[in-house]
Amino acid sequence: MIDRHGRLDALPVVSFVHIDADKGASDISGLSTGNSYRGENILFTPAERVIATMTSQEIDQLLGGLEQQGEFDRKSPYDHIKSWLPPQLIRNVKAIEDGAGGIRPVGRLSFFHNYRQIKAAIETAENRTRGHEQAMLGRGFSVERGLNIFVVGSLCGGTGSGMFLDVAYALRKAYGDIENKLVGYWIISPELYGDTPSMNANVYAALKELNHYAASNTRFEACYDPQQLANISEDRPPFDFTYILSNRTATDYRVLDKNKLCNIVAHKIFLDFGDELTSVIKSQKDNFRDKLTRLDSHPRRNIQRYLTFGLAKIYSPQDRIGKMALTKVSQRLVKFWLKGIGQSPDPGLLLNRFLSKWGDSDLERAFPYRLQGMVQDNGKTFAQALKAWGIKIEQEIALIQKPDDRAQLLLQLRSETRAQFRKVQPGESDDIRGAWLTRIQKTQPQLTNSIVNEIGQFFGELLTPSHPEFSLNSARGWLEAILTQINEYQRGLEDYIQTKNGLATAEDLDNQWRSAERRLQDVEEKKGFLGVLDNNKQKNKDFQVEATQIVTNTKKLIQENFDYQLHKSALVITTEVSSFIRSLIQQAGTLSQLLTSVERNFEKCAEDLERLNTDGITGEALFSPEDANTCYLDFLPEQNEKAILIDISGQILTDKFIFIDKSLLYFLVQVTDEEKAAASSIRYLVRSPDIDDRLLGTNITATIDKIFGTQAIGSLQPVMARFLQKYPLASGNAERRMRQIISEAQPLLPLLVRDGHFYEDGGNKSEIIAFTRTDDRSSQQLQELLTRNVGISESTIKSIQNNSEIVIVNEYAAFPLRLIQGIDRMREHYDREYSQNRSRIHNDYRQTFSEIIPPEARRMEEMQDAFYACLAFGILTPQDNCYLYEIEDEYGISKNYIQLSLVWSEALEQISKAVGVANSLNARRKEIITEIQADPSQWHDLYLPRLKTFIQYVVALPREHPNYPEIGIVWGEEMTIDRAATEGILKRLWGYLDKLAKTNPVNYSKTLQAQRPATHDREPSQGEIDADIIDPRG
């Protein structure tokens, strides 16, 4: 469907339901492309799955209900299950969660228990197919009335073979209208699943049941849900068309992989409903209908309602080509992430570009400068506040004129310098430590976060695919460069701090003051010679010089403390930033290893796909690596390569990371929305992501499949030309290979079609070989190869538009199951399993199912001759529910009564398994013949009236009677247009005994005198058989 129409939803009229008792059965697709195919997820959706399990608690509840005593004739809600579930099995049933354990009745039990869920899933699936007629007609499809329902499974295990008939008849009940077609495809090859004895027994038992209900005059009855009156009573076969498949052909070509066989079935089903060849397939299948209703010519007539098929394709494996091309795209994408496209920027240039944002490329100046700028008091930085205080105090110094001014200023100076120093004084707590130093310490984390964010921001930009210098290698080179710069600055800070004596204390300030006060005292005490006025001016001048020096020294002391703390905090910032960068380098290294591993995985996948020599279906996939390269360039043309890779990256790298949209940072961080809201810090990048190469590769593959999966694969050479290039006509290789593939396309079920009691008239077969027929040279050559060299008739060859495949499909119809090669081996396993534990074999322990393999023809004829003769002559006594046959032991001492079924085919089945009974009946028949030969009056007086009575009963049987199908064997069939008249057993016996009675002339003449004119030399009319008719079954 995806190959033809691009998407599953392009055919909304197709719906799926998957039923299994194994919880994990639908978790994988089984395809080499994984769980997606050309961008489509091909796993069943939850709405399409029915996990038909039963818990241990549900089993216990069921067992309790099944074992209820009917003391007061009360009904149990489980009576509808108890009626068929073998009593011996009830106590051994466990929880049904990992399949039915290979036990067919357990598989059926899981169907009954989950019937409502299964019914709902089927109804939902059917509803999904409705209402699309107008859209489909608008797209050029022909829309017919009714549903095509395909049921596919294996009869080897317990689940499929346990519920396949119930699934069929549940569908019959819901969709039994004549316009709906129910088709079954059933795999009967135990070797694909382990080839255990129980699997062989399951297949044989399932085929026996299928054969029973496919016969006319049988009725399937079941009750699935007493509360909803889900009762089934159906006399039609379970399927309109029943395909039986093994894993090999009559020429012993074998399909060894069950996934491949399933893929072949899938291709065939698509041919049945959605392909260019559908109308041809349907027409040929309709031609089989009459033959499917006929019986074979074996003495025990066998139904022939079965089909099989074989299919092969010579094709360009578009799935494989597309997968290789998409793998190369994935590989190129990862390489783009690692190395970018066409750029290898100098890490130094990237570093300078980044540092330029800080206004100074010298980190030794940049960090303290930025930290100093962030430390403020009432909107002023430390430098601004210190300068303002210095200007203010210097202005006041300049204004002194009198001694009192000098004394007052000295007090003020002492107070203010100490106050200013207290703002930078050391201390362990905020109460003692200077305010400016506290502000530095508190601002330090803010600057750290800011620098970390800026580094993370730039790192993220370098990891953003749309960035000009994008690549993980570029980002890693830049990280190494900035870490080197940070480390150099860190060493510089450490050297600076080591050259300092630490922070000055209040004592250091006091020491400065004591020295300053002595100098000021000397100024005051100094005597002058210029007079009082001039001496005062000189003292003011000297005082101003000393006071200004005090301010300068105090500012220097304060500045040194501030700078020391600034550098210590810068060292802390540097250490934390360095640690952060190292974590980024480590994470980037891990990411590089991850991406390198993913790249290697894609490379290996591409190599594996290139070496792959197994095909998905029978035939040959014509493939070359150039096909993948051509397809790759269609997906990723060189002129748009970078833009497309950026777009792909954007779809993979969602916005689940913190800062950079569509960046490889996604793979370095895992942060919750709450954490983002609480603190949007790039520090979270240091967290290890929960992602591995497998998960990342899967995500990349899924996204790329989604983007390109529906894109048509073009530019490929037609498959006809490819085939003839690989196998040249002149060498004869083309003919040899074509014959081989046609042989492999034979029906996947080896049949003994040369059986003497099976008539094959050519109408049982259909063969189609389809390819694009044009005037193209390769097309003409292929047609000549098929018709002239291989001997294919012109009518077999069909034309299709799809030039990427040559389709060969064979169907074979109307054969009895007894012709299947290997069915006798399955029967041996069945007999052994049945004798050991018959409760595990059949789904309804009350029902008798005829053997698929009848007795040898001559022996069967002998048993039929004996049985019907004894039946007609009254040797078998009819009872309410059986025939009784009195048989003596070999010594004639004791007698036993054998019960035989009132259904003649079942009675003969019983007789075939009891050699003594068969021999005894044959002996009684011979005794009657001997008796008539000795005394012909016995013929006319006793046996002929009994024979007439029985024949009258036989020819009057209604069509719905279970013995109606045996009329032809018992009495014969009249001539029709396409069939000659036949004599039945009793007609032949009548003629034989009548002639035998005539061989004794004396006795025969006496008999004639007592009889009316004999009419035995012609077929008796119904009126001449005048005995009373009594149906022995009531």
PDB file of C-alpha atoms in Angstrom, residues 178-280:
ATOM      1  CA  ILE A 178     -23.760 -11.800  -0.541  1.00  0.00           C
ATOM      2  CA  GLU A 179     -21.794  -8.731  -1.685  1.00  0.00           C
ATOM      3  CA  ASN A 180     -19.252  -9.232   1.109  1.00  0.00           C
ATOM      4  CA  LYS A 181     -16.419 -11.665   0.428  1.00  0.00           C
ATOM      5  CA  LEU A 182     -14.606 -13.518   3.178  1.00  0.00           C
ATOM      6  CA  VAL A 183     -11.169 -14.829   2.238  1.00  0.00           C
ATOM      7  CA  GLY A 184      -8.807 -16.834   4.420  1.00  0.00           C
ATOM      8  CA  TYR A 185      -5.060 -17.298   4.031  1.00  0.00           C
ATOM      9  CA  TRP A 186      -3.726 -20.051   6.282  1.00  0.00           C
ATOM     10  CA  ILE A 187      -0.116 -21.135   6.755  1.00  0.00           C
ATOM     11  CA  ILE A 188       0.422 -24.826   7.517  1.00  0.00           C
ATOM     12  CA  SER A 189       4.234 -25.080   7.748  1.00  0.00           C
ATOM     13  CA  PRO A 190       5.299 -26.039  11.282  1.00  0.00           C
ATOM     14  CA  GLU A 191       8.968 -25.964  10.234  1.00  0.00           C
ATOM     15  CA  LEU A 192       8.755 -22.167  10.141  1.00  0.00           C
ATOM     16  CA  TYR A 193       7.871 -22.112  13.844  1.00  0.00           C
ATOM     17  CA  GLY A 194       9.968 -24.935  15.301  1.00  0.00           C
ATOM     18  CA  ASP A 195       8.406 -28.046  13.735  1.00  0.00           C
ATOM     19  CA  THR A 196       7.306 -29.627  17.012  1.00  0.00           C
ATOM     20  CA  PRO A 197       4.981 -32.646  17.034  1.00  0.00           C
ATOM     21  CA  SER A 198       2.220 -30.577  18.617  1.00  0.00           C
ATOM     22  CA  MET A 199       2.415 -28.034  15.798  1.00  0.00           C
ATOM     23  CA  ASN A 200       1.971 -30.764  13.200  1.00  0.00           C
ATOM     24  CA  ALA A 201      -0.931 -32.151  15.201  1.00  0.00           C
ATOM     25  CA  ASN A 202      -2.496 -28.691  15.451  1.00  0.00           C
ATOM     26  CA  VAL A 203      -2.319 -28.188  11.702  1.00  0.00           C
ATOM     27  CA  TYR A 204      -3.937 -31.545  10.983  1.00  0.00           C
ATOM     28  CA  ALA A 205      -6.666 -31.023  13.583  1.00  0.00           C
ATOM     29  CA  ALA A 206      -7.421 -27.527  12.297  1.00  0.00           C
ATOM     30  CA  LEU A 207      -7.610 -28.793   8.704  1.00  0.00           C
ATOM     31  CA  LYS A 208      -9.972 -31.575   9.784  1.00  0.00           C
ATOM     32  CA  GLU A 209     -12.306 -29.049  11.356  1.00  0.00           C
ATOM     33  CA  LEU A 210     -12.021 -26.712   8.373  1.00  0.00           C
ATOM     34  CA  ASN A 211     -12.765 -29.596   6.034  1.00  0.00           C
ATOM     35  CA  HIS A 212     -15.769 -30.608   8.122  1.00  0.00           C
ATOM     36  CA  TYR A 213     -17.451 -27.202   8.101  1.00  0.00           C
ATOM     37  CA  ALA A 214     -16.514 -26.485   4.483  1.00  0.00           C
ATOM     38  CA  ALA A 215     -18.569 -29.524   3.447  1.00  0.00           C
ATOM     39  CA  SER A 216     -22.212 -29.221   2.568  1.00  0.00           C
ATOM     40  CA  ASN A 217     -24.844 -30.364   5.031  1.00  0.00           C
ATOM     41  CA  THR A 218     -22.819 -29.379   8.079  1.00  0.00           C
ATOM     42  CA  ARG A 219     -23.646 -26.580  10.475  1.00  0.00           C
ATOM     43  CA  PHE A 220     -21.396 -24.540  12.717  1.00  0.00           C
ATOM     44  CA  GLU A 221     -23.037 -23.608  15.994  1.00  0.00           C
ATOM     45  CA  ALA A 222     -21.702 -21.506  18.847  1.00  0.00           C
ATOM     46  CA  CYS A 223     -22.786 -18.966  21.426  1.00  0.00           C
ATOM     47  CA  TYR A 224     -20.197 -16.280  22.091  1.00  0.00           C
ATOM     48  CA  ASP A 225     -22.167 -14.026  24.399  1.00  0.00           C
ATOM     49  CA  PRO A 226     -25.427 -15.239  25.994  1.00  0.00           C
ATOM     50  CA  GLN A 227     -26.238 -11.768  27.308  1.00  0.00           C
ATOM     51  CA  GLN A 228     -26.065 -10.146  23.891  1.00  0.00           C
ATOM     52  CA  LEU A 229     -27.572 -13.189  22.138  1.00  0.00           C
ATOM     53  CA  ALA A 230     -24.474 -13.659  20.016  1.00  0.00           C
ATOM     54  CA  ASN A 231     -25.556 -17.060  18.717  1.00  0.00           C
ATOM     55  CA  ILE A 232     -24.141 -18.571  15.531  1.00  0.00           C
ATOM     56  CA  SER A 233     -25.884 -21.204  13.433  1.00  0.00           C
ATOM     57  CA  GLU A 234     -24.411 -21.264   9.972  1.00  0.00           C
ATOM     58  CA  ASP A 235     -24.401 -23.920   7.253  1.00  0.00           C
ATOM     59  CA  ARG A 236     -22.157 -22.048   4.823  1.00  0.00           C
ATOM     60  CA  PRO A 237     -18.415 -22.766   4.619  1.00  0.00           C
ATOM     61  CA  PRO A 238     -16.301 -20.553   6.875  1.00  0.00           C
ATOM     62  CA  PHE A 239     -14.706 -18.725   3.911  1.00  0.00           C
ATOM     63  CA  ASP A 240     -15.746 -17.927   0.383  1.00  0.00           C
ATOM     64  CA  PHE A 241     -12.182 -18.575  -0.690  1.00  0.00           C
ATOM     65  CA  THR A 242      -9.772 -20.546   1.478  1.00  0.00           C
ATOM     66  CA  TYR A 243      -6.072 -20.404   0.632  1.00  0.00           C
ATOM     67  CA  ILE A 244      -3.801 -23.051   2.105  1.00  0.00           C
ATOM     68  CA  LEU A 245      -0.083 -22.266   2.079  1.00  0.00           C
ATOM     69  CA  SER A 246       3.080 -24.061   2.998  1.00  0.00           C
ATOM     70  CA  ASN A 247       6.617 -22.814   2.632  1.00  0.00           C
ATOM     71  CA  ARG A 248       7.578 -24.844  -0.430  1.00  0.00           C
ATOM     72  CA  THR A 249       6.545 -25.574  -3.978  1.00  0.00           C
ATOM     73  CA  ALA A 250       6.138 -28.881  -5.785  1.00  0.00           C
ATOM     74  CA  THR A 251       9.679 -28.424  -7.155  1.00  0.00           C
ATOM     75  CA  ASP A 252      10.936 -28.052  -3.568  1.00  0.00           C
ATOM     76  CA  TYR A 253      11.716 -24.341  -3.693  1.00  0.00           C
ATOM     77  CA  ARG A 254      11.473 -23.307  -0.044  1.00  0.00           C
ATOM     78  CA  VAL A 255      10.736 -20.094   1.809  1.00  0.00           C
ATOM     79  CA  LEU A 256      12.776 -20.450   4.991  1.00  0.00           C
ATOM     80  CA  ASP A 257      11.747 -17.253   6.770  1.00  0.00           C
ATOM     81  CA  LYS A 258       8.221 -16.844   8.067  1.00  0.00           C
ATOM     82  CA  ASN A 259       8.474 -13.063   7.715  1.00  0.00           C
ATOM     83  CA  LYS A 260       9.214 -13.518   4.038  1.00  0.00           C
ATOM     84  CA  LEU A 261       6.234 -15.831   3.663  1.00  0.00           C
ATOM     85  CA  CYS A 262       4.016 -13.294   5.411  1.00  0.00           C
ATOM     86  CA  ASN A 263       5.327 -10.638   3.048  1.00  0.00           C
ATOM     87  CA  ILE A 264       4.415 -12.839   0.069  1.00  0.00           C
ATOM     88  CA  VAL A 265       0.897 -13.210   1.450  1.00  0.00           C
ATOM     89  CA  ALA A 266       0.689  -9.445   1.954  1.00  0.00           C
ATOM     90  CA  HIS A 267       1.656  -8.828  -1.675  1.00  0.00           C
ATOM     91  CA  LYS A 268      -0.952 -11.353  -2.815  1.00  0.00           C
ATOM     92  CA  ILE A 269      -3.712  -9.775  -0.742  1.00  0.00           C
ATOM     93  CA  PHE A 270      -2.867  -6.383  -2.191  1.00  0.00           C
ATOM     94  CA  LEU A 271      -3.190  -7.939  -5.648  1.00  0.00           C
ATOM     95  CA  ASP A 272      -6.641  -9.122  -4.558  1.00  0.00           C
ATOM     96  CA  PHE A 273      -7.999  -5.663  -3.864  1.00  0.00           C
ATOM     97  CA  GLY A 274      -5.720  -2.710  -4.589  1.00  0.00           C
ATOM     98  CA  ASP A 275      -3.437  -3.352  -7.550  1.00  0.00           C
ATOM     99  CA  GLU A 276      -3.548  -2.849 -11.296  1.00  0.00           C
ATOM    100  CA  LEU A 277      -4.014  -6.602 -11.616  1.00  0.00           C
ATOM    101  CA  THR A 278      -6.934  -6.806  -9.188  1.00  0.00           C
ATOM    102  CA  SER A 279      -9.620  -7.033 -11.871  1.00  0.00           C
ATOM    103  CA  VAL A 280      -7.700  -9.826 -13.655  1.00  0.00           C
TER     104      VAL A 280
END
